């Protein structure tokens, strides 16, 4: 995942002003070598391969031996992941009768009454690669990013209102920024590139 940037400056600051970045946090830290993938891992539930059941496969996801581009630890040993998420559940609907609420609560046991009571608490969508991942919203009912933004309610209602009162140009800037969050083609060497998929002058990986 990376960013395709044209000549316009980043409007990531605008996301913070509107309030989107309160949940769609631009960067999350990986510490304690959390970029080392292992399998089996300590979090595998019962019924799956567990630690000690087989030799452990370890892969350093920052390794130069893997296809680029790669996130790298900073001087403090932290890898900053541009996920644009807080990885938390939030109620972003107007209530159980909101058409964007889920009819089933898959966080509950499948045979319980709570399972059939519906769900309004949704995991904050990671926005990295969002430009390549339509249709949009958790249910995939929207064909445009703007529709998804305008469907936010509940805990995200104030952010939606802040977006709605922006001048038309600034609204378009937010959408255009989201369009830069793309899955880059194989062979791309940098995480932040121009329209020719070459490293954006003056950019840093990650941006």
CSV table of C-alpha atoms in Angstrom, one decimal:
chain,number,residue,atom,x,y,z
A,1,UNK,CA,0.0,0.0,0.0
A,2,UNK,CA,1.2,3.5,-0.7
A,3,UNK,CA,0.3,7.0,-1.9
A,4,UNK,CA,0.0,8.4,-5.4
A,5,UNK,CA,0.6,12.1,-5.2
A,6,UNK,CA,0.1,14.8,-7.8
A,7,UNK,CA,1.1,18.4,-7.5
A,8,UNK,CA,-1.5,19.3,-4.8
A,9,UNK,CA,-0.2,19.3,-1.2
A,10,UNK,CA,-1.4,16.7,1.2
A,11,UNK,CA,-4.8,17.4,2.8
A,12,UNK,CA,-4.1,15.0,5.7
A,13,UNK,CA,-4.3,18.1,8.0
A,14,UNK,CA,-7.8,18.7,6.7
A,15,UNK,CA,-8.8,15.2,7.8
A,16,UNK,CA,-7.7,16.2,11.3
A,17,UNK,CA,-9.6,19.5,11.2
A,18,UNK,CA,-12.8,17.8,10.1
A,19,UNK,CA,-12.4,15.1,12.7
A,20,UNK,CA,-11.9,12.1,10.5
A,21,UNK,CA,-8.4,11.4,11.9
A,22,UNK,CA,-9.9,10.9,15.4
A,23,UNK,CA,-10.7,7.4,14.3
A,24,UNK,CA,-9.0,7.1,11.0
A,25,UNK,CA,-5.6,7.7,12.7
A,26,UNK,CA,-3.0,8.3,9.9
A,27,UNK,CA,-0.2,6.3,11.5
A,28,UNK,CA,-0.1,3.6,14.1
A,29,UNK,CA,3.1,2.4,15.8
A,30,UNK,CA,4.5,-1.1,15.7
A,31,UNK,CA,6.9,-1.7,18.6
A,32,UNK,CA,8.7,-4.6,20.2
A,33,UNK,CA,9.5,-6.0,16.7
A,34,UNK,CA,5.8,-6.3,15.9
A,35,UNK,CA,6.8,-6.4,12.2
A,36,UNK,CA,8.1,-10.0,12.7
A,37,UNK,CA,5.4,-12.3,11.4
A,38,UNK,CA,5.4,-15.8,13.1
A,39,UNK,CA,3.3,-18.8,12.5
A,40,UNK,CA,2.1,-20.5,14.6
A,41,UNK,CA,1.7,-17.4,16.8
A,42,UNK,CA,0.7,-16.9,20.4
A,43,UNK,CA,-2.8,-15.6,19.4
A,44,UNK,CA,-4.0,-18.6,17.5
A,45,UNK,CA,-7.2,-19.9,19.1
A,46,UNK,CA,-7.7,-23.5,20.1
A,47,UNK,CA,-8.4,-25.8,17.1
A,48,UNK,CA,-5.6,-24.1,15.2
A,49,UNK,CA,-1.9,-24.8,15.1
A,50,UNK,CA,-0.4,-23.6,18.4
A,51,UNK,CA,3.1,-22.7,19.6
A,52,UNK,CA,5.1,-25.9,20.0
A,53,UNK,CA,2.9,-27.9,17.6
A,54,UNK,CA,5.3,-27.3,14.7
A,55,UNK,CA,8.5,-25.4,13.9
A,56,UNK,CA,7.9,-21.6,13.9
A,57,UNK,CA,8.1,-19.7,10.7
A,58,UNK,CA,9.5,-16.2,11.2
A,59,UNK,CA,9.4,-13.5,8.5
A,60,UNK,CA,10.8,-10.0,8.9
A,61,UNK,CA,8.3,-7.9,7.0
A,62,UNK,CA,10.8,-5.0,6.8
A,63,UNK,CA,13.5,-7.2,5.1
A,64,UNK,CA,15.1,-5.9,2.0
A,65,UNK,CA,14.9,-9.4,0.7
A,66,UNK,CA,11.1,-9.0,0.2
A,67,UNK,CA,9.7,-7.1,-2.7
A,68,UNK,CA,9.7,-3.3,-2.2
A,69,UNK,CA,8.5,-0.9,-1.1
A,70,UNK,CA,8.9,-1.7,2.6
A,71,UNK,CA,8.2,0.1,5.9
A,72,UNK,CA,11.3,0.5,8.0
A,73,UNK,CA,11.9,1.0,11.7
A,74,UNK,CA,12.8,4.6,12.7
A,75,UNK,CA,15.7,5.7,14.9
A,76,UNK,CA,13.6,4.6,18.0
A,77,UNK,CA,12.9,1.1,16.7
A,78,UNK,CA,9.3,1.9,15.7
A,79,UNK,CA,7.6,1.1,12.4
A,80,UNK,CA,4.9,3.6,11.6
A,81,UNK,CA,2.0,2.0,9.7
A,82,UNK,CA,-0.1,4.4,7.6
A,83,UNK,CA,-3.3,2.4,8.2
A,84,UNK,CA,-5.7,5.4,8.8
A,85,UNK,CA,-7.6,3.4,11.5
A,86,UNK,CA,-7.7,3.0,15.2
A,87,UNK,CA,-8.7,-0.6,14.9
A,88,UNK,CA,-11.6,0.0,17.3
A,89,UNK,CA,-15.3,-0.6,17.2
A,90,UNK,CA,-17.5,2.5,17.0
A,91,UNK,CA,-21.3,3.1,16.5
A,92,UNK,CA,-21.4,5.1,13.3
A,93,UNK,CA,-25.1,4.6,12.7
A,94,UNK,CA,-28.2,6.5,13.7
A,95,UNK,CA,-29.5,3.5,15.6
A,96,UNK,CA,-30.8,0.0,15.0
A,97,UNK,CA,-33.2,1.2,12.3
A,98,UNK,CA,-30.4,2.9,10.3
A,99,UNK,CA,-30.2,1.1,6.9
A,100,UNK,CA,-26.5,1.0,7.4
A,101,UNK,CA,-26.8,-1.1,10.6
A,102,UNK,CA,-26.0,-4.8,10.3
A,103,UNK,CA,-29.0,-7.2,10.6
A,104,UNK,CA,-26.8,-9.7,12.5
A,105,UNK,CA,-24.2,-9.2,15.2
A,106,UNK,CA,-21.4,-11.5,14.3
A,107,UNK,CA,-19.6,-10.5,17.5
A,108,UNK,CA,-22.1,-12.7,19.4
A,109,UNK,CA,-22.6,-16.5,19.5
A,110,UNK,CA,-24.5,-17.5,16.4
A,111,UNK,CA,-27.4,-19.1,18.2
A,112,UNK,CA,-27.9,-16.3,20.8
A,113,UNK,CA,-30.6,-13.7,20.9
A,114,UNK,CA,-28.0,-11.0,20.7
A,115,UNK,CA,-26.8,-12.4,17.4
A,116,UNK,CA,-30.1,-11.7,15.8
A,117,UNK,CA,-30.5,-8.3,17.6
A,118,UNK,CA,-28.3,-6.6,14.9
A,119,UNK,CA,-25.1,-4.6,15.2
A,120,UNK,CA,-24.3,-0.9,15.0
A,121,UNK,CA,-20.7,-1.1,16.3
A,122,UNK,CA,-18.3,-1.4,13.4
A,123,UNK,CA,-14.5,-1.7,13.1
A,124,UNK,CA,-12.9,1.5,11.8
A,125,UNK,CA,-12.1,0.8,8.2
A,126,UNK,CA,-8.4,1.0,7.3
A,127,UNK,CA,-8.1,3.5,4.5
A,128,UNK,CA,-4.7,2.4,3.1
A,129,UNK,CA,-5.5,1.2,-0.4
A,130,UNK,CA,-9.1,2.5,-0.2
A,131,UNK,CA,-8.9,3.9,-3.7
A,132,UNK,CA,-8.7,0.4,-5.1
A,133,UNK,CA,-11.2,-1.2,-2.8
A,134,UNK,CA,-14.7,0.0,-3.8
A,135,UNK,CA,-17.6,-0.5,-3.4
A,136,UNK,CA,-17.4,1.3,-0.1
A,137,UNK,CA,-18.6,1.2,3.5
A,138,UNK,CA,-18.7,-2.0,5.6
A,139,UNK,CA,-21.6,-3.3,3.6
A,140,UNK,CA,-20.3,-2.4,0.1
A,141,UNK,CA,-23.5,-0.6,-0.8
A,142,UNK,CA,-21.9,2.7,-2.0
A,143,UNK,CA,-20.2,3.2,-5.3
A,144,UNK,CA,-18.4,6.4,-4.3
A,145,UNK,CA,-16.3,7.5,-1.4
A,146,UNK,CA,-18.4,10.6,-0.9
A,147,UNK,CA,-21.5,8.5,-0.3
A,148,UNK,CA,-19.6,6.6,2.4
A,149,UNK,CA,-18.5,9.8,4.1
A,150,UNK,CA,-22.0,11.2,4.1
A,151,UNK,CA,-23.4,8.0,5.6
A,152,UNK,CA,-21.4,8.4,8.8
A,153,UNK,CA,-23.7,9.0,11.8
A,154,UNK,CA,-23.6,8.2,15.6
A,155,UNK,CA,-20.1,8.8,17.0
A,156,UNK,CA,-19.0,10.1,13.6
A,157,UNK,CA,-21.9,12.5,13.1
A,158,UNK,CA,-20.0,15.6,14.1
A,159,UNK,CA,-17.2,14.8,11.6
A,160,UNK,CA,-19.8,14.3,8.9
A,161,UNK,CA,-21.4,17.7,9.8
A,162,UNK,CA,-17.9,19.3,9.6
A,163,UNK,CA,-17.4,17.8,6.2
A,164,UNK,CA,-20.8,19.0,5.0
A,165,UNK,CA,-20.1,22.6,5.8
A,166,UNK,CA,-16.8,22.7,4.0
A,167,UNK,CA,-16.6,24.7,0.8
A,168,UNK,CA,-17.0,22.6,-2.3
A,169,UNK,CA,-13.3,22.8,-3.2
A,170,UNK,CA,-12.2,21.5,0.3
A,171,UNK,CA,-14.7,18.7,0.1
A,172,UNK,CA,-13.3,17.7,-3.2
A,173,UNK,CA,-9.8,17.9,-1.8
A,174,UNK,CA,-10.7,15.4,1.0
A,175,UNK,CA,-12.0,13.0,-1.6
A,176,UNK,CA,-9.0,13.5,-3.9
A,177,UNK,CA,-6.7,12.8,-0.9
A,178,UNK,CA,-8.5,9.5,-0.3
A,179,UNK,CA,-8.0,8.7,-4.0
A,180,UNK,CA,-4.2,8.9,-3.4
A,181,UNK,CA,-4.3,6.0,-1.0
A,182,UNK,CA,-3.7,3.2,-3.5
A,183,UNK,CA,-2.3,-0.3,-3.9
A,184,UNK,CA,0.8,0.5,-5.9
A,185,UNK,CA,1.7,-1.7,-9.0
A,186,UNK,CA,4.3,-4.4,-8.6
A,187,UNK,CA,7.8,-3.1,-9.0
A,188,UNK,CA,7.1,0.3,-7.4
A,189,UNK,CA,10.2,1.2,-5.4
A,190,UNK,CA,8.8,4.0,-3.2
A,191,UNK,CA,5.7,4.3,-0.9
A,192,UNK,CA,5.0,7.9,-2.1
A,193,UNK,CA,5.0,8.3,-5.8
A,194,UNK,CA,4.0,10.7,-8.6
A,195,UNK,CA,1.7,9.9,-11.6
A,196,UNK,CA,4.6,8.0,-13.2
A,197,UNK,CA,5.0,5.8,-10.1
A,198,UNK,CA,8.4,7.3,-9.4
A,199,UNK,CA,9.4,8.6,-6.0
A,200,UNK,CA,7.7,11.9,-5.3
A,201,UNK,CA,10.3,14.7,-5.0
A,202,UNK,CA,10.6,15.9,-1.5
A,203,UNK,CA,8.7,13.0,0.0
A,204,UNK,CA,9.7,10.6,2.7
A,205,UNK,CA,8.8,6.9,3.1
A,206,UNK,CA,6.4,6.7,4.8
A,207,UNK,CA,4.8,10.1,4.2
